[in-house]
Short mmCIF file of C-alpha atoms in Angstrom, two decimals:
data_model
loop_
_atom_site.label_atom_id
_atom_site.label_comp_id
_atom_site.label_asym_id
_atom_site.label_seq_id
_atom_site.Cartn_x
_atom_site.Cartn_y
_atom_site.Cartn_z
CA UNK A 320 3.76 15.96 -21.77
CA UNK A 321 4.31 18.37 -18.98
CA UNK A 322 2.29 17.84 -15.77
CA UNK A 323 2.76 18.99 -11.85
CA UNK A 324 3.99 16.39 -8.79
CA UNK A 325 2.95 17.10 -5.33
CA UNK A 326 4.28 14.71 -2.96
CA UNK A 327 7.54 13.89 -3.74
CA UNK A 328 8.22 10.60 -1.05
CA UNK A 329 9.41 7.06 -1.85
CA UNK A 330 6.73 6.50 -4.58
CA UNK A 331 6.04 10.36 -5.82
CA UNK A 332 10.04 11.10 -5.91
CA UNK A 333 10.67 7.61 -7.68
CA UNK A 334 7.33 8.54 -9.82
CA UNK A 335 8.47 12.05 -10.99
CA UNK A 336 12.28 10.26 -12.16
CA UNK A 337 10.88 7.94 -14.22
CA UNK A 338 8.67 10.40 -15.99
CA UNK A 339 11.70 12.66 -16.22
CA UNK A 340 13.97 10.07 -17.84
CA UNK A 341 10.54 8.93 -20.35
CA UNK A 342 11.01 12.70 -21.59
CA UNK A 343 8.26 14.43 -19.76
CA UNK A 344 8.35 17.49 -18.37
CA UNK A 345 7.45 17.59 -14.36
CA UNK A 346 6.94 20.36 -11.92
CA UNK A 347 7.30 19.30 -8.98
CA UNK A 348 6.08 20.66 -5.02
CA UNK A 349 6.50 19.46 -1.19
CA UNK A 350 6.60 20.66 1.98
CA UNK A 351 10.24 19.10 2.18
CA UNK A 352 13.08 21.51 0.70
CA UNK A 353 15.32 18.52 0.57
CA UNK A 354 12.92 16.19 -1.61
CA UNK A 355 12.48 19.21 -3.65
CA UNK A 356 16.14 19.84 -3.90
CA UNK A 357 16.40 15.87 -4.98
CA UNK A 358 13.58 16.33 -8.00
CA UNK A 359 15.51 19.56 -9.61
CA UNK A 360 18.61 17.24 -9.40
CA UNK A 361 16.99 15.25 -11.61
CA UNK A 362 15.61 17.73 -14.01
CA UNK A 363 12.19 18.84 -12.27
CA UNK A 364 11.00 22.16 -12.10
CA UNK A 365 10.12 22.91 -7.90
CA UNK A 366 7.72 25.85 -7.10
CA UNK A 367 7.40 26.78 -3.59
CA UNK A 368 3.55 27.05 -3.88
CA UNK A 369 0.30 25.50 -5.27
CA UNK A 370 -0.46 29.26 -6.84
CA UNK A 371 3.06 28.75 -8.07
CA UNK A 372 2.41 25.11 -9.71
CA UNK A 373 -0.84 26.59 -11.44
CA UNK A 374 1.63 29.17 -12.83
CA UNK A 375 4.00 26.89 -14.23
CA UNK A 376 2.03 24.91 -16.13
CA UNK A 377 -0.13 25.87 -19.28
CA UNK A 378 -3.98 25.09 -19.85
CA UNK A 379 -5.24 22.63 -19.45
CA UNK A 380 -3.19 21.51 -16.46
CA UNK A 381 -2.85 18.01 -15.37
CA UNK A 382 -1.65 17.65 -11.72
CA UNK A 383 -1.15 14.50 -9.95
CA UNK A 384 -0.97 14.21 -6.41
CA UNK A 385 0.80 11.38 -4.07
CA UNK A 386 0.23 11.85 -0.62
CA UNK A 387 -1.56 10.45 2.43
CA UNK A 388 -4.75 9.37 1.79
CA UNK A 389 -7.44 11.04 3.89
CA UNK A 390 -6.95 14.43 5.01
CA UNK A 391 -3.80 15.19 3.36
CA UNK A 392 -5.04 14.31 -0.10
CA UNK A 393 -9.16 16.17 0.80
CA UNK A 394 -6.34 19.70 1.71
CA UNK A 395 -4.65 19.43 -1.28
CA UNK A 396 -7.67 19.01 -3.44
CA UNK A 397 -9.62 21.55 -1.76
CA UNK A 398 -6.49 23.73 -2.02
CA UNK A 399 -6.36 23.02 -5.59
CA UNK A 400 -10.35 23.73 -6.44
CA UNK A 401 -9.35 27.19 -5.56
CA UNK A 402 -6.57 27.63 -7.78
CA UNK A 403 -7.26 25.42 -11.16
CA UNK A 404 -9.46 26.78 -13.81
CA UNK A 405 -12.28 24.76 -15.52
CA UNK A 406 -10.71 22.10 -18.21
CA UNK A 407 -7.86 21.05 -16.20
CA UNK A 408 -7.35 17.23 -14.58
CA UNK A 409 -6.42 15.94 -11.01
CA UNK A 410 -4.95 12.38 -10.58
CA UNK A 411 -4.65 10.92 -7.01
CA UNK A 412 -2.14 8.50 -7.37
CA UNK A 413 -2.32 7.71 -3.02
CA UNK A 414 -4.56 4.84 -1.35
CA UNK A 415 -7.50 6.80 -1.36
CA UNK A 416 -10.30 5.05 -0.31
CA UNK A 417 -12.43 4.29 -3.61
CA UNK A 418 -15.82 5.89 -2.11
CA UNK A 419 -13.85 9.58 -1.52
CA UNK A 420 -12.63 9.44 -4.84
CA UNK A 421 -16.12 8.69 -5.76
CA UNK A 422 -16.93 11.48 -4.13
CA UNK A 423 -14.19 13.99 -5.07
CA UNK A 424 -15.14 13.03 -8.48
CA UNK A 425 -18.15 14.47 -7.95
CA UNK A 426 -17.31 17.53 -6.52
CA UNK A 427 -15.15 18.35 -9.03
CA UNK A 428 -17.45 18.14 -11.67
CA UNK A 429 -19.15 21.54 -10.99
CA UNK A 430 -16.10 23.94 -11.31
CA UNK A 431 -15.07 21.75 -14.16
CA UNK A 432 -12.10 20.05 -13.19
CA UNK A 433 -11.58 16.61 -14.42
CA UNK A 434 -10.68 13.90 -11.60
CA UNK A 435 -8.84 9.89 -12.51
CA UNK A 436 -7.91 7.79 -9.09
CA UNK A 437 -5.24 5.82 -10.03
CA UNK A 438 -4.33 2.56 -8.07
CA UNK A 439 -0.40 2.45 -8.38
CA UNK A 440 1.71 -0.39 -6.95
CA UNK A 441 5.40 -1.61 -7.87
CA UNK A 442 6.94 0.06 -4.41
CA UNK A 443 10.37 1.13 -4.04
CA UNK A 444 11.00 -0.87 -7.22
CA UNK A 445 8.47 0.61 -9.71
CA UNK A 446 11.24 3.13 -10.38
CA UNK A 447 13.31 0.43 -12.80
CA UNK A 448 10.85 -1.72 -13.03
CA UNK A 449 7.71 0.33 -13.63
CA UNK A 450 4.39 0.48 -11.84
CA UNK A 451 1.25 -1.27 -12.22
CA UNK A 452 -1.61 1.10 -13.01
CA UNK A 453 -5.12 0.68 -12.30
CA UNK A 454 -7.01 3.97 -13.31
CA UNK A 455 -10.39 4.67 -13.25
CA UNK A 456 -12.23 8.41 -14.79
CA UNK A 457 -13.56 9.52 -17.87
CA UNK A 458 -12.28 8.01 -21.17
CA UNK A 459 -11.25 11.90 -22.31
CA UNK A 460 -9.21 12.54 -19.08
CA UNK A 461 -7.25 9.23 -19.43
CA UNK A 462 -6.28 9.76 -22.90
CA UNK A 463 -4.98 13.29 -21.82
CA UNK A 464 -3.00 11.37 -19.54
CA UNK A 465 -1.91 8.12 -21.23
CA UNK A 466 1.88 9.63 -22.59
CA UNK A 467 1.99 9.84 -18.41
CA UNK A 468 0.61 6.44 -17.55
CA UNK A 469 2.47 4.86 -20.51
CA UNK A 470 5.87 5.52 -19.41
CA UNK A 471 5.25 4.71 -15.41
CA UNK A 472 3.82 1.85 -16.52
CA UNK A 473 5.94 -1.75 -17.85
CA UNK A 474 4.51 -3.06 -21.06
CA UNK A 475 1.11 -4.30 -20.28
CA UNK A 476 1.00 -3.01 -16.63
CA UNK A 477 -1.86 -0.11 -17.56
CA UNK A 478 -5.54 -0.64 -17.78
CA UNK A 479 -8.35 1.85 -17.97
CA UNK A 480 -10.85 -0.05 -15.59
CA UNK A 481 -13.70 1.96 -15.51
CA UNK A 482 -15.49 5.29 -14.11
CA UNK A 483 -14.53 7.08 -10.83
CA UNK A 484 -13.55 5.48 -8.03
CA UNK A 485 -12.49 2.00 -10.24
CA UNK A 486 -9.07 2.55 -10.22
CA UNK A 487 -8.91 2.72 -6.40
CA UNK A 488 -11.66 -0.26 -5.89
CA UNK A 489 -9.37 -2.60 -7.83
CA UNK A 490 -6.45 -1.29 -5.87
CA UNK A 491 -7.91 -1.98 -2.53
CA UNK A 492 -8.69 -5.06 -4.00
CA UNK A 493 -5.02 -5.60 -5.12
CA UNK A 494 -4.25 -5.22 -1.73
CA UNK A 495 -6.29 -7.28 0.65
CA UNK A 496 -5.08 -10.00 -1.73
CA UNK A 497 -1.44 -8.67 -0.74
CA UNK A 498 -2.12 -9.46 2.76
CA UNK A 499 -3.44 -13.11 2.33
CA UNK A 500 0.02 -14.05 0.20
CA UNK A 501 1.96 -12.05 2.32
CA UNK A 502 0.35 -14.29 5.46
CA UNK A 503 0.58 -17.39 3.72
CA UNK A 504 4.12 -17.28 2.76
CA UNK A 505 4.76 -15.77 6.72
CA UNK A 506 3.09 -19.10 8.18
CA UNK A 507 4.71 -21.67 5.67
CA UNK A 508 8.16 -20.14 6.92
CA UNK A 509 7.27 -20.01 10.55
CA UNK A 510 6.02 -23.18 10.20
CA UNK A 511 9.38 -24.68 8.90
CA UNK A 512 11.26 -22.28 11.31
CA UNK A 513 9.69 -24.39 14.35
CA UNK A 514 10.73 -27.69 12.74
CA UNK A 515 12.47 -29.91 16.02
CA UNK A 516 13.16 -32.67 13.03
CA UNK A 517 14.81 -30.57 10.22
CA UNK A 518 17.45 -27.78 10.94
CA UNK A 519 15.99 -25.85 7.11
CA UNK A 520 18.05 -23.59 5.69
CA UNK A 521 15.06 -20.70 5.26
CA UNK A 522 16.76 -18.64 2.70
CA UNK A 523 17.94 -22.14 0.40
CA UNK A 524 14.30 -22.78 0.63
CA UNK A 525 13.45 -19.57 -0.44
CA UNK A 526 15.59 -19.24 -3.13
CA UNK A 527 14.72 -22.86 -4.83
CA UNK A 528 10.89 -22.49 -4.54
CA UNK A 529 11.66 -19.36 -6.92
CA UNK A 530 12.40 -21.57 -9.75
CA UNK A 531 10.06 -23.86 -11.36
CA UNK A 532 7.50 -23.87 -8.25
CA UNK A 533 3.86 -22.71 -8.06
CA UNK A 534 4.06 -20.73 -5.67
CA UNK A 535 6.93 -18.49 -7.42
CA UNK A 536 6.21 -14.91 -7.22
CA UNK A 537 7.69 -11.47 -6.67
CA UNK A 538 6.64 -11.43 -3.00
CA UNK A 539 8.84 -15.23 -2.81
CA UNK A 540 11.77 -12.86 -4.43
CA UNK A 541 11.47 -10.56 -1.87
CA UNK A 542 11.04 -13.34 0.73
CA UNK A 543 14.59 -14.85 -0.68
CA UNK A 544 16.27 -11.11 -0.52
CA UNK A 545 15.09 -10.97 3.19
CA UNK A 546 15.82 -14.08 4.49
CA UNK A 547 19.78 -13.15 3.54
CA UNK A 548 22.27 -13.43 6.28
CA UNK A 549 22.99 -9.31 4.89
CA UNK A 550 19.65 -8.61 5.44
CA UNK A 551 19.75 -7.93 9.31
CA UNK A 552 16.44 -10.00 9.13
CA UNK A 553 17.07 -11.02 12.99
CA UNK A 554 16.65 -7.63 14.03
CA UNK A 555 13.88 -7.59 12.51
CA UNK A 556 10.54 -6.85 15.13
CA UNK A 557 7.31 -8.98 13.52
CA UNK A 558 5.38 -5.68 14.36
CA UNK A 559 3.07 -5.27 11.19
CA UNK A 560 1.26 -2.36 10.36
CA UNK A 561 -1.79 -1.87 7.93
CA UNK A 562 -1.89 1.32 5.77
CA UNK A 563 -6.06 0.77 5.35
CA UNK A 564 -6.58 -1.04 1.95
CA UNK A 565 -7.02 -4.38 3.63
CA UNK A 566 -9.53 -2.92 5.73
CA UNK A 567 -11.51 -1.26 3.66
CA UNK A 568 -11.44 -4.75 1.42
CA UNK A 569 -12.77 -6.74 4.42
CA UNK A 570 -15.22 -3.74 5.19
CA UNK A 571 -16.91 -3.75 1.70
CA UNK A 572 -17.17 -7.40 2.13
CA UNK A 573 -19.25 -7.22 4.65
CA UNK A 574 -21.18 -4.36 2.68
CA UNK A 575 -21.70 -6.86 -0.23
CA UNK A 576 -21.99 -10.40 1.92
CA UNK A 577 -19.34 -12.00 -0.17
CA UNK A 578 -17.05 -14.33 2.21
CA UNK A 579 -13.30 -13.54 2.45
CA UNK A 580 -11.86 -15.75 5.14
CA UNK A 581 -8.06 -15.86 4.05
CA UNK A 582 -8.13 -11.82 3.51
CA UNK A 583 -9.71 -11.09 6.83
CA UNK A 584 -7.76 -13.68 8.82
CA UNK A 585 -4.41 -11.71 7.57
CA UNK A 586 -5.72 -8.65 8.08
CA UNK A 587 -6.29 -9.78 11.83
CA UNK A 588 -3.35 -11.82 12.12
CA UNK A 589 -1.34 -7.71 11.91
CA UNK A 590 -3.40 -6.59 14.21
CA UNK A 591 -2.25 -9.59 16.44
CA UNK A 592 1.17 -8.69 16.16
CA UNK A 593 0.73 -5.59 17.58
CA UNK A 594 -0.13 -7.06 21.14
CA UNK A 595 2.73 -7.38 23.38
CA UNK A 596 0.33 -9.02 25.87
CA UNK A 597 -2.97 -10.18 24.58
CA UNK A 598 -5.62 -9.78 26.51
CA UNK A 599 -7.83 -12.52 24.97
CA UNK A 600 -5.39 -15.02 25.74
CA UNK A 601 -5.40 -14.12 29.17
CA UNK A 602 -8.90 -14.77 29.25
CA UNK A 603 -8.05 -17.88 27.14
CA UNK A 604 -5.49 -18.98 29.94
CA UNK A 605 -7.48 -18.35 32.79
CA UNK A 606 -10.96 -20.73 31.46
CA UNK A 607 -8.75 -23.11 31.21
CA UNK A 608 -7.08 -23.03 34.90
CA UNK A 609 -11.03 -22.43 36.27
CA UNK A 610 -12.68 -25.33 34.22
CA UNK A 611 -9.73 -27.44 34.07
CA UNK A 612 -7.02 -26.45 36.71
CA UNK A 613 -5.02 -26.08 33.71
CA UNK A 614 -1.49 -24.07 34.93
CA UNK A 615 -0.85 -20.37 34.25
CA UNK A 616 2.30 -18.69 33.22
CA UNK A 617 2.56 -15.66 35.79
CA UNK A 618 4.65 -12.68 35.60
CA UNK A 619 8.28 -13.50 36.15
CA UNK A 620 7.91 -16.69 34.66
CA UNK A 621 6.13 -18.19 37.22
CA UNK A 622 3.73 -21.42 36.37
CA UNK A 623 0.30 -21.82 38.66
CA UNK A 624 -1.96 -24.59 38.51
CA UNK A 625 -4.21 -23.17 40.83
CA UNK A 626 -8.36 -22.45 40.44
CA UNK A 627 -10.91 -20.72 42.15
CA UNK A 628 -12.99 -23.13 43.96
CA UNK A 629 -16.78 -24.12 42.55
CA UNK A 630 -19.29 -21.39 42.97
CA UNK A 631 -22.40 -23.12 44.76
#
């Protein structure tokens, strides 16, 4: 099929290959002359506009867009509203947070234009490996785009889940889980890495629990290729960022009352490593010297076990 690509970083660019290589035509736009420049090299068609995309691609259009969720993905859609005619399809392929797409559905439905959120996830990797899809929209609007979804997608790594706004629930979803495997397997290594009785060779560890063990995964594989010497994993800052999903997860858990403890305590265990001084546990340090006469580290290294005297 031929369809349009706007938003050509690590996942779009990776995105628009593999449909190129599956046979598909793709035209392809972003702001970036050199990603652009990288897409025709593989065999895309780049326009240097939106009004140019419409123009390249014959009714009914199917354009799918990968960037930033929030107000980069609302422009573009807006943008697009003013240029696509009734009959043709978006398909925002970003994080999007599953109540705007909800909503964007919605919109859309006046002038016409079909809308699918699609949860994608595979990474850098999904290029050889494929990605796993997670679409929601109309049944007609997913068939239109199946030939698309089939060839990102590994055998068995596509499912229709249900009406607007699905796809990107069950991605969000997808990804607070992320966070509580991703914390689990960080603690079980820092937990050996403090070991006084065992000098543990991390990645051998690594690399044998990926065979045969429970706990095997594709995040352990990835745990194995970091922990190697090659790596550079020492320079490594444990500064962790969140990109939203995980809180929106623990957000519509509150919505909903259902208890997530090991999801929530991830999400706030990145959020910790952000601190290079936390203030709680200053508060935490000082209790302890005024109750206790517990001693203080002070700047400089400095210890203090002194307290303020009983208030009477």
């Amino acid at each position: 099929m031929k369809l349009a690509m706007i938003g050509l970083g690590r996942m779009g660019g990776n995105m628009t290959q593999r449909l190129l290589k599956h046979g598909h035509e793709v035209v392809v736009y972003d702001l970036n002359d050199d990603a652009r420049a990288t897409a025709v090299g593989h065999g895309a068609t780049a326009v240097a506009s939106l009004d140019e995309l419409r123009d390249a691609l014959a009714p009914p259009r199917a354009v799918w867009i990968m960037v930033p969720s929030g107000s980069p993905t609302t422009a573009t859609i807006d943008h697009l509203v003013q240029v696509l005619d009734a009959g043709d399809l978006i398909v925002d392929g970003g994080n999007s947070n599953f109540r705007s797409s909800m909503a964007n559905a919605d919109r859309l439905r006046e002038p016409g234009i079909g809308f699918i959120d699609a949860g994608v996830s595979g990474g850098v990797w999904g290029l050889a490996e494929g990605y796993c899809l997670m679409v929601g929209g109309a049944e007609r609007d997913v068939e239109i785009m199946r030939p698309a979804f089939e060839s990102l997608a590994p055998e068995n790594g596509f499912a229709h889940v249900g009406p607007s706004g699905a796809g990107h629930f069950v991605k969000m979803v997808h990804n607070g889980i992320e966070y509580g495997m991703m914390q689990a397997f960080a603690e079980g290594f820092e937990l050996m890495h403090a070991s006084k009785d065992f000098e543990l060779d991390l990645h051998q560890v690594a690399e044998v629990w990926r065979y045969g063990s429970v706990v095997r995964s594709w995040l352990l594989d990835l745990t194995e290729r970091a922990l190697a010497d090659e790596t550079g994993f020492e320079q490594i800052r444990g500064y962790v960022e969140d990109s939203g999903e995980g809180r929106w997860t623990v957000e519509e858990a509150i919505n909903t009352a259902v208890p997530l403890p090991v999801i929530t305590a991830s999400l706030f265990a990145r959020f910790t490593s952000r601190q290079d001084e936390s203030f709680a546990a200053k508060i935490t340090a000082a209790l302890r010297n005024q109750f206790g006469g517990h001693a203080v580290r002070l700047e400089g290294g400095q210890t203090s076990a002194t307290s303020s005297a009983p208030r009477t």
